[in-house]
Amino acid sequence: MLYDLNIAWSPTTSAADLERTLRFSSQLGYNVVALNHTLDAPLPSNISNPLPKFPSSPSPADSQTGSRNQRIPTTLRRLTINLSDPAQNPQLPKAAQAYDIVALRPLTEKAFQAACLTVSATDVSLISLDLTSRLPFYLRPKPCMAAVSRGLRFEICYGRAVGPGADARARANFIGNVAQLVRATRGRGLVVSSGGEGGGGVLALRAPADVVNLLAVWGLPTDRGMEALGTNPRGVVVNEGIKRSGFRGVVDIIGVAERSEEDKAKENEKGEAKGKEAAKDNKKRKNGEGETAGQGSQGGEGGDQPMSKRQAKKMKAALRKKEAEEKGA
């Protein structure tokens, strides 16, 4: 399966343009795509998801039209947060509840260091960089490899570099930044997305083979390029799904099996039987206490019940007192 985890969306994007972009991505061979909504930190207290929802399975109309109008691929909803100061508290856990994927776009060196080293990998899965502009920091191997080892992935968006609105300076910056990122990460932990915007998203999309060839020219091996389109983004999608539907990100809770009526009837019968046994035990205890009390009162009258230590001491003391009185007499 092939993935494109960044198809830009804005409130001004029309439904017709968005649907055309999604259908064209399916025609190119992408099975899973993600609509991207970008916000600036700090986030509002009440986070809502304005992205539209699309059915994951093809509709009957799509199945009848055949190959002329391709079906809409599986569409996820993603949030990218522009972060310039790590102390802005972007409320990542709340954002993770509202969106399927959460990504960070650091704008300063301090924010980049925080994204690579300190931001929780359970809330963020992608580090997206604007590679068409000159970065205000260097992509050094140590923080980049630390982020990859923590499970984070770096995203390369080629749409702004190959789209119709790209200029020579943007393409030069993109090529230099991609080469620097490939050297820093050694080609590991990369995710390649289109990042096409608005109605021009169709023109920014490229076929997977073309993307792999472009990245090979810019220094990324072919096998790493295929991983960036298939294996790595699949890991992001699967991990994000397990985090939201599983238990502590380890066990995936699919559903709880319902008990049959026979099992429920058996459990009710067992409960009633236990209740009756408990009632019988209570009666036996009460009867036993009454009998022991009566036997204790009859013990001084010479019954056969065993004498307690306290009674034996009292009887010995009485005998000694009686013998002392007889000797004195």
C-alpha positions as semicolon CSV with decimal commas, in nm:
position;residue;x (nm);y (nm);z (nm)
1;M;0,000;0,000;0,000
2;L;0,111;0,354;-0,078
3;Y;0,048;0,655;0,144
4;D;0,029;1,031;0,100
5;L;-0,013;1,183;0,446
6;N;-0,025;1,550;0,347
7;I;-0,292;1,688;0,120
8;A;-0,334;2,045;0,237
9;W;-0,680;2,170;0,329
10;S;-0,809;2,515;0,425
11;P;-1,158;2,653;0,489
12;T;-1,150;2,809;0,141
13;T;-1,097;2,474;-0,034
14;S;-1,406;2,379;-0,227
15;A;-1,556;2,034;-0,202
16;A;-1,526;1,979;-0,579
17;D;-1,153;2,058;-0,586
18;L;-1,090;1,841;-0,283
19;E;-1,278;1,545;-0,426
20;R;-1,095;1,583;-0,758
21;T;-0,761;1,577;-0,578
22;L;-0,856;1,266;-0,381
23;R;-0,975;1,081;-0,690
24;F;-0,660;1,172;-0,879
25;S;-0,443;1,045;-0,592
26;S;-0,628;0,714;-0,609
27;Q;-0,570;0,702;-0,983
28;L;-0,196;0,748;-0,925
29;G;-0,196;0,445;-0,695
30;Y;-0,220;0,590;-0,343
31;N;-0,436;0,381;-0,112
32;V;-0,438;0,601;0,200
33;V;-0,422;0,981;0,212
34;A;-0,452;1,238;0,489
35;L;-0,610;1,582;0,475
36;N;-0,387;1,831;0,654
37;H;-0,514;2,121;0,864
38;T;-0,245;2,367;0,981
39;L;-0,275;2,575;1,299
40;D;-0,037;2,800;1,491
41;A;0,052;2,737;1,855
42;P;-0,085;2,793;2,113
43;L;-0,400;2,602;2,029
44;P;-0,742;2,708;2,157
45;S;-0,884;2,541;2,465
46;N;-1,168;2,379;2,269
47;I;-1,016;2,196;1,972
48;S;-1,262;2,107;1,697
49;N;-1,193;1,919;1,376
50;P;-1,333;2,104;1,071
51;L;-1,201;1,855;0,815
52;P;-1,468;1,676;0,611
53;K;-1,518;1,302;0,637
54;F;-1,515;1,067;0,340
55;P;-1,635;0,706;0,328
56;S;-1,353;0,453;0,337
57;S;-1,532;0,204;0,110
58;P;-1,631;0,279;-0,251
59;S;-1,989;0,377;-0,311
60;P;-2,210;0,194;-0,564
61;A;-2,179;0,486;-0,805
62;D;-1,799;0,455;-0,794
63;S;-1,811;0,082;-0,860
64;Q;-2,035;0,133;-1,165
65;T;-1,828;0,408;-1,329
66;G;-1,520;0,187;-1,346
67;S;-1,171;0,319;-1,416
68;R;-1,282;0,654;-1,556
69;N;-1,368;0,799;-1,217
70;Q;-1,153;0,635;-0,955
71;R;-1,287;0,585;-0,606
72;I;-1,182;0,802;-0,315
73;P;-0,900;0,640;-0,114
74;T;-0,906;0,592;0,261
75;T;-0,896;0,946;0,397
76;L;-0,752;1,035;0,736
77;R;-0,758;1,371;0,914
78;R;-0,434;1,532;1,026
79;L;-0,329;1,840;1,221
80;T;0,005;2,020;1,174
81;I;0,105;2,266;1,447
82;N;0,347;2,549;1,370
83;L;0,564;2,568;1,682
84;S;0,812;2,848;1,748
85;D;0,842;2,830;2,128
86;P;0,827;2,499;2,320
87;A;0,681;2,682;2,622
88;Q;0,360;2,764;2,433
89;N;0,195;2,440;2,548
90;P;0,030;2,331;2,223
91;Q;-0,210;2,089;2,405
92;L;-0,098;1,785;2,213
93;P;-0,311;1,525;2,402
94;K;-0,633;1,712;2,321
95;A;-0,528;1,749;1,957
96;A;-0,455;1,377;1,939
97;Q;-0,813;1,303;2,047
98;A;-0,963;1,520;1,772
99;Y;-0,738;1,416;1,479
100;D;-0,605;1,089;1,341
101;I;-0,247;1,217;1,299
102;V;-0,067;1,505;1,472
103;A;0,251;1,661;1,330
104;L;0,480;1,939;1,445
105;R;0,645;2,199;1,224
106;P;0,927;2,366;1,425
107;L;1,008;2,720;1,317
108;T;1,308;2,787;1,544
109;E;1,611;2,592;1,657
110;K;1,477;2,568;2,013
111;A;1,149;2,425;1,886
112;F;1,337;2,180;1,661
113;Q;1,547;2,054;1,952
114;A;1,234;2,011;2,165
115;A;1,053;1,826;1,887
116;C;1,344;1,585;1,841
117;L;1,436;1,525;2,205
118;T;1,161;1,612;2,454
119;V;0,817;1,608;2,289
120;S;0,627;1,290;2,376
121;A;0,620;1,042;2,090
122;T;0,276;0,923;2,205
123;D;0,120;1,257;2,105
124;V;0,323;1,343;1,791
125;S;0,430;1,109;1,514
126;L;0,567;1,340;1,242
127;I;0,811;1,630;1,224
128;S;0,728;1,829;0,913
129;L;0,971;2,090;0,780
130;D;0,920;2,358;0,517
131;L;1,209;2,254;0,297
132;T;1,138;2,514;0,027
133;S;1,255;2,797;0,254
134;R;1,589;2,852;0,421
135;L;1,581;2,684;0,760
136;P;1,693;2,894;1,062
137;F;1,881;2,592;1,202
138;Y;2,107;2,311;1,085
139;L;1,989;1,953;1,052
140;R;2,252;1,780;1,263
141;P;2,273;1,400;1,282
142;K;2,256;1,372;1,662
143;P;1,907;1,520;1,724
144;C;1,771;1,376;1,400
145;M;1,882;1,022;1,480
146;A;1,756;1,064;1,839
147;A;1,412;1,150;1,701
148;V;1,417;0,851;1,466
149;S;1,516;0,617;1,749
150;R;1,225;0,753;1,957
151;G;0,980;0,656;1,681
152;L;0,932;0,997;1,516
153;R;0,942;1,040;1,137
154;F;1,062;1,333;0,926
155;E;0,834;1,440;0,644
156;I;0,946;1,559;0,301
157;C;0,676;1,750;0,110
158;Y;0,764;1,786;-0,259
159;G;0,449;1,968;-0,374
160;R;0,581;2,320;-0,327
161;A;0,901;2,238;-0,515
162;V;0,748;2,070;-0,822
163;G;0,412;2,247;-0,833
164;P;0,318;2,519;-1,079
165;G;0,382;2,803;-0,833
166;A;0,738;2,703;-0,737
167;D;1,023;2,939;-0,822
168;A;1,392;2,870;-0,873
169;R;1,490;2,980;-0,521
170;A;1,233;2,748;-0,360
171;R;1,355;2,453;-0,566
172;A;1,719;2,524;-0,480
173;N;1,637;2,544;-0,109
174;F;1,434;2,224;-0,134
175;I;1,714;2,026;-0,300
176;G;1,972;2,148;-0,049
177;N;1,753;2,081;0,254
178;V;1,655;1,734;0,131
179;A;2,020;1,641;0,080
180;Q;2,102;1,772;0,428
181;L;1,814;1,577;0,585
182;V;1,913;1,256;0,406
183;R;2,270;1,292;0,533
184;A;2,152;1,365;0,890
185;T;1,914;1,069;0,907
186;R;2,112;0,836;0,677
187;G;1,792;0,787;0,482
188;R;1,605;0,639;0,780
189;G;1,274;0,745;0,927
190;L;1,158;0,952;0,627
191;V;0,801;0,998;0,505
192;V;0,739;1,149;0,161
193;S;0,415;1,341;0,099
194;S;0,286;1,572;-0,168
195;G;0,169;1,872;0,033
196;G;-0,039;2,002;-0,256
197;E;-0,256;2,301;-0,166
198;G;-0,610;2,394;-0,267
199;G;-0,715;2,342;-0,626
200;G;-0,352;2,319;-0,731
201;G;-0,311;2,001;-0,529
202;V;-0,381;1,795;-0,839
203;L;-0,092;1,958;-1,024
204;A;0,139;1,901;-0,729
205;L;0,074;1,528;-0,710
206;R;0,324;1,288;-0,864
207;A;0,320;0,915;-0,923
208;P;0,517;0,703;-0,674
209;A;0,776;0,599;-0,934
210;D;0,842;0,962;-1,027
211;V;0,882;1,056;-0,662
212;V;1,130;0,775;-0,600
213;N;1,334;0,878;-0,906
214;L;1,346;1,242;-0,793
215;L;1,461;1,144;-0,446
216;A;1,725;0,915;-0,593
217;V;1,866;1,212;-0,785
218;W;1,876;1,413;-0,463
219;G;2,065;1,146;-0,267
220;L;1,802;0,904;-0,129
221;P;1,848;0,540;-0,236
222;T;1,563;0,368;-0,418
223;D;1,488;0,121;-0,137
224;R;1,472;0,403;0,117
225;G;1,246;0,595;-0,117
226;M;0,999;0,307;-0,135
227;E;1,006;0,279;0,244
228;A;0,926;0,651;0,266
229;L;0,612;0,593;0,057
230;G;0,498;0,262;0,205
231;T;0,655;0,114;0,517
232;N;0,726;0,427;0,721
233;P;0,392;0,604;0,668
234;R;0,211;0,276;0,730
235;G;0,387;0,250;1,065
236;V;0,272;0,604;1,147
237;V;-0,091;0,527;1,062
238;V;-0,096;0,194;1,248
239;N;0,073;0,334;1,560
240;E;-0,159;0,633;1,571
241;G;-0,460;0,406;1,540
242;I;-0,339;0,180;1,822
243;K;-0,273;0,480;2,046
244;R;-0,633;0,594;2,009
245;S;-0,813;0,260;2,015
246;G;-0,577;0,044;2,222
247;F;-0,472;0,013;2,583
248;R;-0,158;0,218;2,653
249;G;-0,052;0,180;2,293
250;V;0,021;-0,192;2,335
251;V;-0,301;-0,395;2,312
252;D;-0,552;-0,308;2,044
253;I;-0,909;-0,329;2,174
254;I;-1,117;-0,441;1,877
255;G;-1,440;-0,517;2,064
256;V;-1,586;-0,700;2,360
257;A;-1,762;-1,029;2,290
258;E;-2,125;-1,041;2,399
259;R;-2,242;-1,323;2,623
260;S;-2,520;-1,552;2,510
261;E;-2,848;-1,591;2,696
262;E;-2,751;-1,940;2,811
263;D;-2,435;-1,809;2,977
264;K;-2,634;-1,533;3,145
265;A;-2,891;-1,787;3,274
266;K;-2,613;-2,011;3,410
267;E;-2,454;-1,716;3,588
268;N;-2,789;-1,622;3,742
269;E;-2,839;-1,980;3,866
270;K;-2,490;-1,983;4,017
271;G;-2,559;-1,652;4,190
272;E;-2,886;-1,781;4,337
273;A;-2,718;-2,103;4,457
274;K;-2,440;-1,904;4,625
275;G;-2,701;-1,682;4,793
276;K;-2,885;-1,985;4,934
277;E;-2,562;-2,139;5,064
278;A;-2,466;-1,813;5,233
279;A;-2,809;-1,796;5,401
280;K;-2,772;-2,154;5,528
281;D;-2,425;-2,076;5,667
282;N;-2,562;-1,775;5,853
283;K;-2,838;-1,985;6,010
284;K;-2,587;-2,251;6,116
285;R;-2,363;-1,988;6,275
286;K;-2,654;-1,837;6,467
287;N;-2,768;-2,180;6,589
288;G;-2,415;-2,271;6,688
289;E;-2,372;-1,953;6,893
290;G;-2,702;-2,020;7,077
291;E;-2,600;-2,375;7,159
292;T;-2,258;-2,273;7,288
293;A;-2,416;-2,003;7,506
294;G;-2,660;-2,256;7,657
295;Q;-2,385;-2,510;7,714
296;G;-2,173;-2,247;7,884
297;S;-2,454;-2,170;8,130
298;Q;-2,495;-2,540;8,205
299;G;-2,126;-2,600;8,247
300;G;-2,129;-2,509;8,615
301;E;-2,403;-2,765;8,679
302;G;-2,171;-3,055;8,601
303;G;-2,227;-3,102;8,231
304;D;-1,994;-3,300;8,011
305;Q;-1,874;-2,996;7,824
306;P;-1,502;-2,909;7,865
307;M;-1,421;-2,640;8,124
308;S;-1,251;-2,320;8,024
309;K;-0,917;-2,213;8,176
310;R;-1,077;-1,922;8,355
311;Q;-1,331;-2,148;8,525
312;A;-1,057;-2,396;8,619
313;K;-0,854;-2,118;8,786
314;K;-1,159;-2,003;8,979
315;M;-1,229;-2,357;9,102
316;K;-0,865;-2,406;9,208
317;A;-0,867;-2,077;9,395
318;A;-1,192;-2,179;9,573
319;L;-1,045;-2,518;9,672
320;R;-0,730;-2,358;9,813
321;K;-0,937;-2,111;10,014
322;K;-1,151;-2,393;10,150
323;E;-0,844;-2,601;10,249
324;A;-0,691;-2,297;10,422
325;E;-1,009;-2,242;10,623
326;E;-1,023;-2,609;10,728
327;K;-0,658;-2,601;10,847
328;G;-0,721;-2,285;11,043
329;A;-1,022;-2,442;11,210
